[in-house]
């Protein structure tokens, strides 16, 4: 008697589930991508033609929970998540081989691949924030597609504001040594990693900042693996592409205070308007 070879059907990544321990933002109900526009104010959301109805529903729920968790982690109003309605989303459209997610400054588009983008959302969202905040931090001293992190390294003058000062202090400890005279240990390590592959990527300031932000979030008590994963236990983490825990703690203190104060300011402004 012969046994037929057993075939294994590979379940698409999005259908395998993502760990999270956050509150039930949807109370167990399904949501749609239209709900993300209504709640967070995204500029637009486009979905690829090869996304099935089942995948579309799974993705809508995952995105909603992830953005709601991000909102809770940062303690901001929902419009901050869409960067005041300027951010657009795409899911399962185009993409490049080996690239699971990316942020496109032209058009302010955050794009996730259908089966490989989970865990990259926080990283790409910070790219979007980094781009959005550049003009508010540096005014006319930035070009259309510049990031605040990269602009800060060019020693451009910042617009005087307590939030800009906070963000500047985060960039200082991320990129510079304690005395401010040399590059940080993390910056030097990223340069070495890039040199070993004859490229410039890991040491790009916007990439360093996004990786630091995602690890800061993953170290919080609220966990969502669709929002962020792999910054602590992964092959990439073992190479040291993420900042050390001590640096992340220092950055977390600044960034979480930054967003908390931003949220407080926006809520106060909204309340004042309604009175």
PDB file of C-alpha atoms in Angstrom:
ATOM      1  CA  UNK A   1       0.000   0.000   0.000  1.00  0.00           C
ATOM      2  CA  UNK A   2       1.378   3.367  -0.975  1.00  0.00           C
ATOM      3  CA  UNK A   3       0.638   6.607   0.756  1.00  0.00           C
ATOM      4  CA  UNK A   4      -0.017   9.685  -1.323  1.00  0.00           C
ATOM      5  CA  UNK A   5       2.294  12.570  -0.544  1.00  0.00           C
ATOM      6  CA  UNK A   6       0.756  15.020   1.870  1.00  0.00           C
ATOM      7  CA  UNK A   7       0.419  18.562   0.594  1.00  0.00           C
ATOM      8  CA  UNK A   8       0.509  21.455   2.978  1.00  0.00           C
ATOM      9  CA  UNK A   9      -1.602  24.442   2.114  1.00  0.00           C
ATOM     10  CA  UNK A  10       0.107  27.572   3.327  1.00  0.00           C
ATOM     11  CA  UNK A  11      -2.299  29.833   5.145  1.00  0.00           C
ATOM     12  CA  UNK A  12      -1.821  33.486   4.158  1.00  0.00           C
ATOM     13  CA  UNK A  13      -0.052  35.404   6.931  1.00  0.00           C
ATOM     14  CA  UNK A  14      -2.956  37.760   7.540  1.00  0.00           C
ATOM     15  CA  UNK A  15      -5.208  34.788   8.331  1.00  0.00           C
ATOM     16  CA  UNK A  16      -2.903  33.329  10.983  1.00  0.00           C
ATOM     17  CA  UNK A  17      -3.707  35.922  13.605  1.00  0.00           C
ATOM     18  CA  UNK A  18      -1.643  38.483  15.523  1.00  0.00           C
ATOM     19  CA  UNK A  19      -1.205  38.612  19.283  1.00  0.00           C
ATOM     20  CA  UNK A  20      -2.574  41.621  21.134  1.00  0.00           C
ATOM     21  CA  UNK A  21      -3.616  42.238  24.736  1.00  0.00           C
ATOM     22  CA  UNK A  22      -5.333  45.591  24.316  1.00  0.00           C
ATOM     23  CA  UNK A  23      -8.944  46.528  25.084  1.00  0.00           C
ATOM     24  CA  UNK A  24     -11.860  45.505  22.853  1.00  0.00           C
ATOM     25  CA  UNK A  25     -12.072  48.703  20.827  1.00  0.00           C
ATOM     26  CA  UNK A  26     -14.648  47.149  18.464  1.00  0.00           C
ATOM     27  CA  UNK A  27     -16.548  45.249  21.196  1.00  0.00           C
ATOM     28  CA  UNK A  28     -16.164  42.120  19.073  1.00  0.00           C
ATOM     29  CA  UNK A  29     -17.882  43.653  16.033  1.00  0.00           C
ATOM     30  CA  UNK A  30     -16.397  43.817  12.550  1.00  0.00           C
ATOM     31  CA  UNK A  31     -15.459  47.187  11.104  1.00  0.00           C
ATOM     32  CA  UNK A  32     -14.738  48.384   7.577  1.00  0.00           C
ATOM     33  CA  UNK A  33     -12.040  50.559   6.101  1.00  0.00           C
ATOM     34  CA  UNK A  34     -14.727  53.256   5.870  1.00  0.00           C
ATOM     35  CA  UNK A  35     -14.872  53.159   9.666  1.00  0.00           C
ATOM     36  CA  UNK A  36     -11.147  53.936   9.799  1.00  0.00           C
ATOM     37  CA  UNK A  37     -11.797  57.020   7.703  1.00  0.00           C
ATOM     38  CA  UNK A  38     -14.707  58.066   9.918  1.00  0.00           C
ATOM     39  CA  UNK A  39     -12.959  57.475  13.248  1.00  0.00           C
ATOM     40  CA  UNK A  40      -9.380  58.540  12.497  1.00  0.00           C
ATOM     41  CA  UNK A  41      -9.918  60.837   9.525  1.00  0.00           C
ATOM     42  CA  UNK A  42      -7.564  59.232   7.004  1.00  0.00           C
ATOM     43  CA  UNK A  43      -7.366  61.104   3.725  1.00  0.00           C
ATOM     44  CA  UNK A  44      -8.165  57.977   1.702  1.00  0.00           C
ATOM     45  CA  UNK A  45      -7.793  54.190   1.823  1.00  0.00           C
ATOM     46  CA  UNK A  46      -7.211  52.024  -1.243  1.00  0.00           C
ATOM     47  CA  UNK A  47      -7.198  48.228  -1.327  1.00  0.00           C
ATOM     48  CA  UNK A  48      -5.641  45.991  -3.963  1.00  0.00           C
ATOM     49  CA  UNK A  49      -7.796  44.077  -6.426  1.00  0.00           C
ATOM     50  CA  UNK A  50      -6.360  40.717  -5.295  1.00  0.00           C
ATOM     51  CA  UNK A  51      -7.492  41.160  -1.688  1.00  0.00           C
ATOM     52  CA  UNK A  52     -10.358  38.748  -1.037  1.00  0.00           C
ATOM     53  CA  UNK A  53     -13.483  39.678   0.922  1.00  0.00           C
ATOM     54  CA  UNK A  54     -12.250  37.593   3.873  1.00  0.00           C
ATOM     55  CA  UNK A  55      -8.818  39.233   3.817  1.00  0.00           C
ATOM     56  CA  UNK A  56     -10.446  42.653   3.526  1.00  0.00           C
ATOM     57  CA  UNK A  57     -12.474  42.060   6.679  1.00  0.00           C
ATOM     58  CA  UNK A  58      -9.512  40.677   8.607  1.00  0.00           C
ATOM     59  CA  UNK A  59      -7.359  43.612   7.529  1.00  0.00           C
ATOM     60  CA  UNK A  60      -9.967  46.221   8.481  1.00  0.00           C
ATOM     61  CA  UNK A  61     -10.230  44.779  11.996  1.00  0.00           C
ATOM     62  CA  UNK A  62      -6.442  44.519  12.354  1.00  0.00           C
ATOM     63  CA  UNK A  63      -5.837  48.074  11.164  1.00  0.00           C
ATOM     64  CA  UNK A  64      -8.587  49.442  13.402  1.00  0.00           C
ATOM     65  CA  UNK A  65      -7.289  47.717  16.529  1.00  0.00           C
ATOM     66  CA  UNK A  66      -3.689  48.680  15.726  1.00  0.00           C
ATOM     67  CA  UNK A  67      -4.477  52.356  15.208  1.00  0.00           C
ATOM     68  CA  UNK A  68      -6.728  52.417  18.271  1.00  0.00           C
ATOM     69  CA  UNK A  69      -3.915  50.821  20.290  1.00  0.00           C
ATOM     70  CA  UNK A  70      -1.458  53.364  18.893  1.00  0.00           C
ATOM     71  CA  UNK A  71      -3.842  56.143  19.888  1.00  0.00           C
ATOM     72  CA  UNK A  72      -4.025  54.731  23.411  1.00  0.00           C
ATOM     73  CA  UNK A  73      -0.256  54.281  23.691  1.00  0.00           C
ATOM     74  CA  UNK A  74       0.361  57.889  22.611  1.00  0.00           C
ATOM     75  CA  UNK A  75      -2.663  59.312  24.492  1.00  0.00           C
ATOM     76  CA  UNK A  76      -3.704  61.478  21.567  1.00  0.00           C
ATOM     77  CA  UNK A  77      -7.016  62.310  19.859  1.00  0.00           C
ATOM     78  CA  UNK A  78      -7.854  60.132  16.824  1.00  0.00           C
ATOM     79  CA  UNK A  79      -6.991  62.849  14.307  1.00  0.00           C
ATOM     80  CA  UNK A  80      -3.332  62.600  15.321  1.00  0.00           C
ATOM     81  CA  UNK A  81      -3.246  59.047  13.953  1.00  0.00           C
ATOM     82  CA  UNK A  82      -4.206  60.320  10.486  1.00  0.00           C
ATOM     83  CA  UNK A  83      -1.881  63.308  10.948  1.00  0.00           C
ATOM     84  CA  UNK A  84      -4.755  65.742  10.801  1.00  0.00           C
ATOM     85  CA  UNK A  85      -6.347  64.010   7.843  1.00  0.00           C
ATOM     86  CA  UNK A  86      -3.256  64.184   5.651  1.00  0.00           C
ATOM     87  CA  UNK A  87      -2.292  60.493   5.698  1.00  0.00           C
ATOM     88  CA  UNK A  88      -3.545  58.001   3.095  1.00  0.00           C
ATOM     89  CA  UNK A  89      -3.421  54.199   3.403  1.00  0.00           C
ATOM     90  CA  UNK A  90      -3.047  51.445   0.849  1.00  0.00           C
ATOM     91  CA  UNK A  91      -3.281  47.721   1.508  1.00  0.00           C
ATOM     92  CA  UNK A  92      -2.257  44.988  -0.910  1.00  0.00           C
ATOM     93  CA  UNK A  93      -1.421  47.340  -3.776  1.00  0.00           C
ATOM     94  CA  UNK A  94       1.750  47.072  -5.854  1.00  0.00           C
ATOM     95  CA  UNK A  95       4.862  46.893  -3.725  1.00  0.00           C
ATOM     96  CA  UNK A  96       8.374  45.701  -4.385  1.00  0.00           C
ATOM     97  CA  UNK A  97       9.888  42.233  -3.841  1.00  0.00           C
ATOM     98  CA  UNK A  98      11.185  41.949  -0.278  1.00  0.00           C
ATOM     99  CA  UNK A  99       9.457  45.152   0.862  1.00  0.00           C
ATOM    100  CA  UNK A 100       6.583  44.441   3.241  1.00  0.00           C
ATOM    101  CA  UNK A 101       5.670  48.056   3.927  1.00  0.00           C
ATOM    102  CA  UNK A 102       6.760  51.553   3.034  1.00  0.00           C
ATOM    103  CA  UNK A 103       5.909  55.212   3.441  1.00  0.00           C
ATOM    104  CA  UNK A 104       5.809  57.419   0.363  1.00  0.00           C
ATOM    105  CA  UNK A 105       6.324  61.122   1.139  1.00  0.00           C
ATOM    106  CA  UNK A 106       4.909  62.146  -2.226  1.00  0.00           C
ATOM    107  CA  UNK A 107       1.209  61.769  -1.624  1.00  0.00           C
ATOM    108  CA  UNK A 108       1.754  60.975   2.103  1.00  0.00           C
ATOM    109  CA  UNK A 109       0.908  57.299   1.614  1.00  0.00           C
ATOM    110  CA  UNK A 110       1.448  54.511   4.139  1.00  0.00           C
ATOM    111  CA  UNK A 111       1.401  51.187   2.272  1.00  0.00           C
ATOM    112  CA  UNK A 112       1.293  47.651   3.659  1.00  0.00           C
ATOM    113  CA  UNK A 113       1.633  44.475   1.640  1.00  0.00           C
ATOM    114  CA  UNK A 114      -1.213  41.980   1.925  1.00  0.00           C
ATOM    115  CA  UNK A 115       0.673  39.088   3.517  1.00  0.00           C
ATOM    116  CA  UNK A 116       3.887  40.592   4.834  1.00  0.00           C
ATOM    117  CA  UNK A 117       3.136  44.023   6.262  1.00  0.00           C
ATOM    118  CA  UNK A 118       1.932  43.036   9.718  1.00  0.00           C
ATOM    119  CA  UNK A 119       4.280  44.251  12.444  1.00  0.00           C
ATOM    120  CA  UNK A 120       5.565  47.156  10.357  1.00  0.00           C
ATOM    121  CA  UNK A 121       2.743  49.612  10.970  1.00  0.00           C
ATOM    122  CA  UNK A 122       4.360  51.544  13.842  1.00  0.00           C
ATOM    123  CA  UNK A 123       7.612  51.902  11.880  1.00  0.00           C
ATOM    124  CA  UNK A 124       5.875  53.283   8.797  1.00  0.00           C
ATOM    125  CA  UNK A 125       3.561  55.490  10.854  1.00  0.00           C
ATOM    126  CA  UNK A 126       6.561  57.144  12.452  1.00  0.00           C
ATOM    127  CA  UNK A 127       7.984  57.815   8.982  1.00  0.00           C
ATOM    128  CA  UNK A 128       4.712  59.560   8.168  1.00  0.00           C
ATOM    129  CA  UNK A 129       4.838  61.561  11.411  1.00  0.00           C
ATOM    130  CA  UNK A 130       8.529  62.380  10.866  1.00  0.00           C
ATOM    131  CA  UNK A 131       7.660  63.763   7.433  1.00  0.00           C
ATOM    132  CA  UNK A 132       4.513  65.590   8.577  1.00  0.00           C
ATOM    133  CA  UNK A 133       6.145  67.315  11.540  1.00  0.00           C
ATOM    134  CA  UNK A 134       9.189  68.575   9.620  1.00  0.00           C
ATOM    135  CA  UNK A 135       7.482  71.724   8.351  1.00  0.00           C
ATOM    136  CA  UNK A 136       6.030  72.443  11.795  1.00  0.00           C
ATOM    137  CA  UNK A 137       9.448  72.018  13.393  1.00  0.00           C
ATOM    138  CA  UNK A 138      11.601  73.808  10.812  1.00  0.00           C
ATOM    139  CA  UNK A 139       9.168  75.964   8.834  1.00  0.00           C
ATOM    140  CA  UNK A 140      10.436  76.983   5.411  1.00  0.00           C
ATOM    141  CA  UNK A 141      13.832  75.412   6.109  1.00  0.00           C
ATOM    142  CA  UNK A 142      12.642  72.041   4.811  1.00  0.00           C
ATOM    143  CA  UNK A 143      11.829  70.854   1.328  1.00  0.00           C
ATOM    144  CA  UNK A 144       8.602  69.060   0.510  1.00  0.00           C
ATOM    145  CA  UNK A 145       9.802  65.506   1.085  1.00  0.00           C
ATOM    146  CA  UNK A 146      12.234  65.970   3.985  1.00  0.00           C
ATOM    147  CA  UNK A 147      11.955  64.269   7.367  1.00  0.00           C
ATOM    148  CA  UNK A 148      12.389  66.149  10.637  1.00  0.00           C
ATOM    149  CA  UNK A 149      14.999  63.634  11.860  1.00  0.00           C
ATOM    150  CA  UNK A 150      17.242  64.122   8.821  1.00  0.00           C
ATOM    151  CA  UNK A 151      16.718  67.887   8.867  1.00  0.00           C
ATOM    152  CA  UNK A 152      17.696  68.044  12.551  1.00  0.00           C
ATOM    153  CA  UNK A 153      21.071  66.522  11.705  1.00  0.00           C
ATOM    154  CA  UNK A 154      21.654  69.363   9.262  1.00  0.00           C
ATOM    155  CA  UNK A 155      21.579  71.790  12.214  1.00  0.00           C
ATOM    156  CA  UNK A 156      18.689  73.802  10.798  1.00  0.00           C
ATOM    157  CA  UNK A 157      17.120  76.240  13.294  1.00  0.00           C
ATOM    158  CA  UNK A 158      13.884  74.973  14.824  1.00  0.00           C
ATOM    159  CA  UNK A 159      10.746  77.013  15.422  1.00  0.00           C
ATOM    160  CA  UNK A 160      10.652  77.872  19.153  1.00  0.00           C
ATOM    161  CA  UNK A 161       7.999  75.685  20.814  1.00  0.00           C
ATOM    162  CA  UNK A 162       8.084  73.299  23.766  1.00  0.00           C
ATOM    163  CA  UNK A 163       7.048  70.356  21.589  1.00  0.00           C
ATOM    164  CA  UNK A 164       9.785  71.096  19.058  1.00  0.00           C
ATOM    165  CA  UNK A 165      12.295  71.307  21.897  1.00  0.00           C
ATOM    166  CA  UNK A 166      11.197  67.897  23.175  1.00  0.00           C
ATOM    167  CA  UNK A 167      11.506  66.311  19.752  1.00  0.00           C
ATOM    168  CA  UNK A 168      14.897  67.929  19.311  1.00  0.00           C
ATOM    169  CA  UNK A 169      16.085  66.438  22.627  1.00  0.00           C
ATOM    170  CA  UNK A 170      15.012  62.972  21.437  1.00  0.00           C
ATOM    171  CA  UNK A 171      17.017  63.348  18.239  1.00  0.00           C
ATOM    172  CA  UNK A 172      20.008  64.556  20.210  1.00  0.00           C
ATOM    173  CA  UNK A 173      20.265  61.436  22.358  1.00  0.00           C
ATOM    174  CA  UNK A 174      19.454  59.192  19.386  1.00  0.00           C
ATOM    175  CA  UNK A 175      22.105  60.596  17.062  1.00  0.00           C
ATOM    176  CA  UNK A 176      24.775  62.193  19.263  1.00  0.00           C
ATOM    177  CA  UNK A 177      27.079  61.240  22.115  1.00  0.00           C
ATOM    178  CA  UNK A 178      26.370  62.533  25.615  1.00  0.00           C
ATOM    179  CA  UNK A 179      28.651  65.548  25.110  1.00  0.00           C
ATOM    180  CA  UNK A 180      27.082  66.297  21.732  1.00  0.00           C
ATOM    181  CA  UNK A 181      30.470  66.270  20.033  1.00  0.00           C
ATOM    182  CA  UNK A 182      30.347  62.882  18.314  1.00  0.00           C
ATOM    183  CA  UNK A 183      27.876  60.415  16.890  1.00  0.00           C
ATOM    184  CA  UNK A 184      26.097  58.105  19.298  1.00  0.00           C
ATOM    185  CA  UNK A 185      27.154  54.501  19.812  1.00  0.00           C
ATOM    186  CA  UNK A 186      23.961  53.412  18.043  1.00  0.00           C
ATOM    187  CA  UNK A 187      24.654  55.689  15.059  1.00  0.00           C
ATOM    188  CA  UNK A 188      28.216  54.338  14.767  1.00  0.00           C
ATOM    189  CA  UNK A 189      26.957  50.751  14.913  1.00  0.00           C
ATOM    190  CA  UNK A 190      24.386  51.381  12.172  1.00  0.00           C
ATOM    191  CA  UNK A 191      27.119  52.897  10.003  1.00  0.00           C
ATOM    192  CA  UNK A 192      29.265  49.806  10.524  1.00  0.00           C
ATOM    193  CA  UNK A 193      26.390  47.519   9.557  1.00  0.00           C
ATOM    194  CA  UNK A 194      25.799  49.537   6.399  1.00  0.00           C
ATOM    195  CA  UNK A 195      29.503  49.537   5.530  1.00  0.00           C
ATOM    196  CA  UNK A 196      29.600  45.747   5.812  1.00  0.00           C
ATOM    197  CA  UNK A 197      26.928  45.563   3.103  1.00  0.00           C
ATOM    198  CA  UNK A 198      28.243  48.503   1.059  1.00  0.00           C
ATOM    199  CA  UNK A 199      25.039  50.487   1.371  1.00  0.00           C
ATOM    200  CA  UNK A 200      23.400  53.401   3.162  1.00  0.00           C
ATOM    201  CA  UNK A 201      20.140  52.386   4.786  1.00  0.00           C
ATOM    202  CA  UNK A 202      20.269  51.454   8.471  1.00  0.00           C
ATOM    203  CA  UNK A 203      22.184  54.646   9.312  1.00  0.00           C
ATOM    204  CA  UNK A 204      19.735  56.933   7.508  1.00  0.00           C
ATOM    205  CA  UNK A 205      18.390  59.187  10.293  1.00  0.00           C
ATOM    206  CA  UNK A 206      14.752  58.602   9.378  1.00  0.00           C
ATOM    207  CA  UNK A 207      15.284  54.837   9.496  1.00  0.00           C
ATOM    208  CA  UNK A 208      17.083  55.000  12.836  1.00  0.00           C
ATOM    209  CA  UNK A 209      14.280  57.114  14.295  1.00  0.00           C
ATOM    210  CA  UNK A 210      11.530  54.810  13.004  1.00  0.00           C
ATOM    211  CA  UNK A 211      13.248  51.702  14.357  1.00  0.00           C
ATOM    212  CA  UNK A 212      13.754  53.387  17.716  1.00  0.00           C
ATOM    213  CA  UNK A 213      10.096  54.412  17.845  1.00  0.00           C
ATOM    214  CA  UNK A 214       8.827  50.927  17.094  1.00  0.00           C
ATOM    215  CA  UNK A 215      11.005  49.384  19.804  1.00  0.00           C
ATOM    216  CA  UNK A 216       9.822  52.024  22.283  1.00  0.00           C
ATOM    217  CA  UNK A 217       6.245  50.972  21.531  1.00  0.00           C
ATOM    218  CA  UNK A 218       6.960  47.247  21.709  1.00  0.00           C
ATOM    219  CA  UNK A 219       8.441  47.712  25.182  1.00  0.00           C
ATOM    220  CA  UNK A 220       5.134  49.085  26.499  1.00  0.00           C
ATOM    221  CA  UNK A 221       2.658  46.917  28.418  1.00  0.00           C
ATOM    222  CA  UNK A 222       0.030  47.138  25.673  1.00  0.00           C
ATOM    223  CA  UNK A 223       1.034  44.659  22.951  1.00  0.00           C
ATOM    224  CA  UNK A 224      -0.146  44.447  19.358  1.00  0.00           C
ATOM    225  CA  UNK A 225       1.939  42.376  16.952  1.00  0.00           C
ATOM    226  CA  UNK A 226       0.203  43.803  13.903  1.00  0.00           C
ATOM    227  CA  UNK A 227       1.274  47.257  15.036  1.00  0.00           C
ATOM    228  CA  UNK A 228       4.851  46.262  15.881  1.00  0.00           C
ATOM    229  CA  UNK A 229       6.863  43.067  16.208  1.00  0.00           C
ATOM    230  CA  UNK A 230      10.428  41.835  15.870  1.00  0.00           C
ATOM    231  CA  UNK A 231      12.208  44.752  17.516  1.00  0.00           C
ATOM    232  CA  UNK A 232      13.311  42.706  20.511  1.00  0.00           C
ATOM    233  CA  UNK A 233      13.559  39.052  19.455  1.00  0.00           C
ATOM    234  CA  UNK A 234      14.445  38.559  15.806  1.00  0.00           C
ATOM    235  CA  UNK A 235      17.479  38.004  13.622  1.00  0.00           C
ATOM    236  CA  UNK A 236      17.516  41.725  12.828  1.00  0.00           C
ATOM    237  CA  UNK A 237      17.348  42.632  16.518  1.00  0.00           C
ATOM    238  CA  UNK A 238      20.262  40.280  17.231  1.00  0.00           C
ATOM    239  CA  UNK A 239      22.351  42.272  14.739  1.00  0.00           C
ATOM    240  CA  UNK A 240      21.744  45.411  16.775  1.00  0.00           C
ATOM    241  CA  UNK A 241      19.687  47.358  14.244  1.00  0.00           C
ATOM    242  CA  UNK A 242      17.499  48.612  17.126  1.00  0.00           C
ATOM    243  CA  UNK A 243      18.742  50.854  19.955  1.00  0.00           C
ATOM    244  CA  UNK A 244      19.767  49.355  23.279  1.00  0.00           C
ATOM    245  CA  UNK A 245      17.066  49.082  25.938  1.00  0.00           C
ATOM    246  CA  UNK A 246      18.534  51.962  27.961  1.00  0.00           C
ATOM    247  CA  UNK A 247      18.432  54.303  24.965  1.00  0.00           C
ATOM    248  CA  UNK A 248      14.879  53.197  24.176  1.00  0.00           C
ATOM    249  CA  UNK A 249      13.816  53.946  27.739  1.00  0.00           C
ATOM    250  CA  UNK A 250      15.250  57.453  27.499  1.00  0.00           C
ATOM    251  CA  UNK A 251      13.635  58.016  24.104  1.00  0.00           C
ATOM    252  CA  UNK A 252      10.358  56.587  25.355  1.00  0.00           C
ATOM    253  CA  UNK A 253      10.263  59.076  28.223  1.00  0.00           C
ATOM    254  CA  UNK A 254      10.625  61.939  25.754  1.00  0.00           C
ATOM    255  CA  UNK A 255       8.408  60.672  22.943  1.00  0.00           C
ATOM    256  CA  UNK A 256       5.561  59.555  25.204  1.00  0.00           C
ATOM    257  CA  UNK A 257       5.666  62.910  26.984  1.00  0.00           C
ATOM    258  CA  UNK A 258       5.728  64.662  23.595  1.00  0.00           C
ATOM    259  CA  UNK A 259       2.585  62.917  22.364  1.00  0.00           C
ATOM    260  CA  UNK A 260       0.835  63.224  25.734  1.00  0.00           C
ATOM    261  CA  UNK A 261       1.393  66.992  25.747  1.00  0.00           C
ATOM    262  CA  UNK A 262       0.388  67.205  22.087  1.00  0.00           C
ATOM    263  CA  UNK A 263      -2.838  65.394  22.905  1.00  0.00           C
ATOM    264  CA  UNK A 264      -3.523  67.641  25.886  1.00  0.00           C
ATOM    265  CA  UNK A 265      -2.951  70.727  23.778  1.00  0.00           C
ATOM    266  CA  UNK A 266      -5.255  69.557  20.998  1.00  0.00           C
ATOM    267  CA  UNK A 267      -8.014  68.602  23.434  1.00  0.00           C
ATOM    268  CA  UNK A 268      -7.752  71.991  25.161  1.00  0.00           C
ATOM    269  CA  UNK A 269      -7.931  73.717  21.791  1.00  0.00           C
ATOM    270  CA  UNK A 270     -10.992  71.694  20.779  1.00  0.00           C
ATOM    271  CA  UNK A 271     -12.721  72.410  24.093  1.00  0.00           C
ATOM    272  CA  UNK A 272     -11.989  76.120  23.789  1.00  0.00           C
ATOM    273  CA  UNK A 273     -13.483  76.108  20.274  1.00  0.00           C
ATOM    274  CA  UNK A 274     -16.697  74.454  21.426  1.00  0.00           C
ATOM    275  CA  UNK A 275     -17.308  76.932  24.244  1.00  0.00           C
TER     276      UNK A 275
END
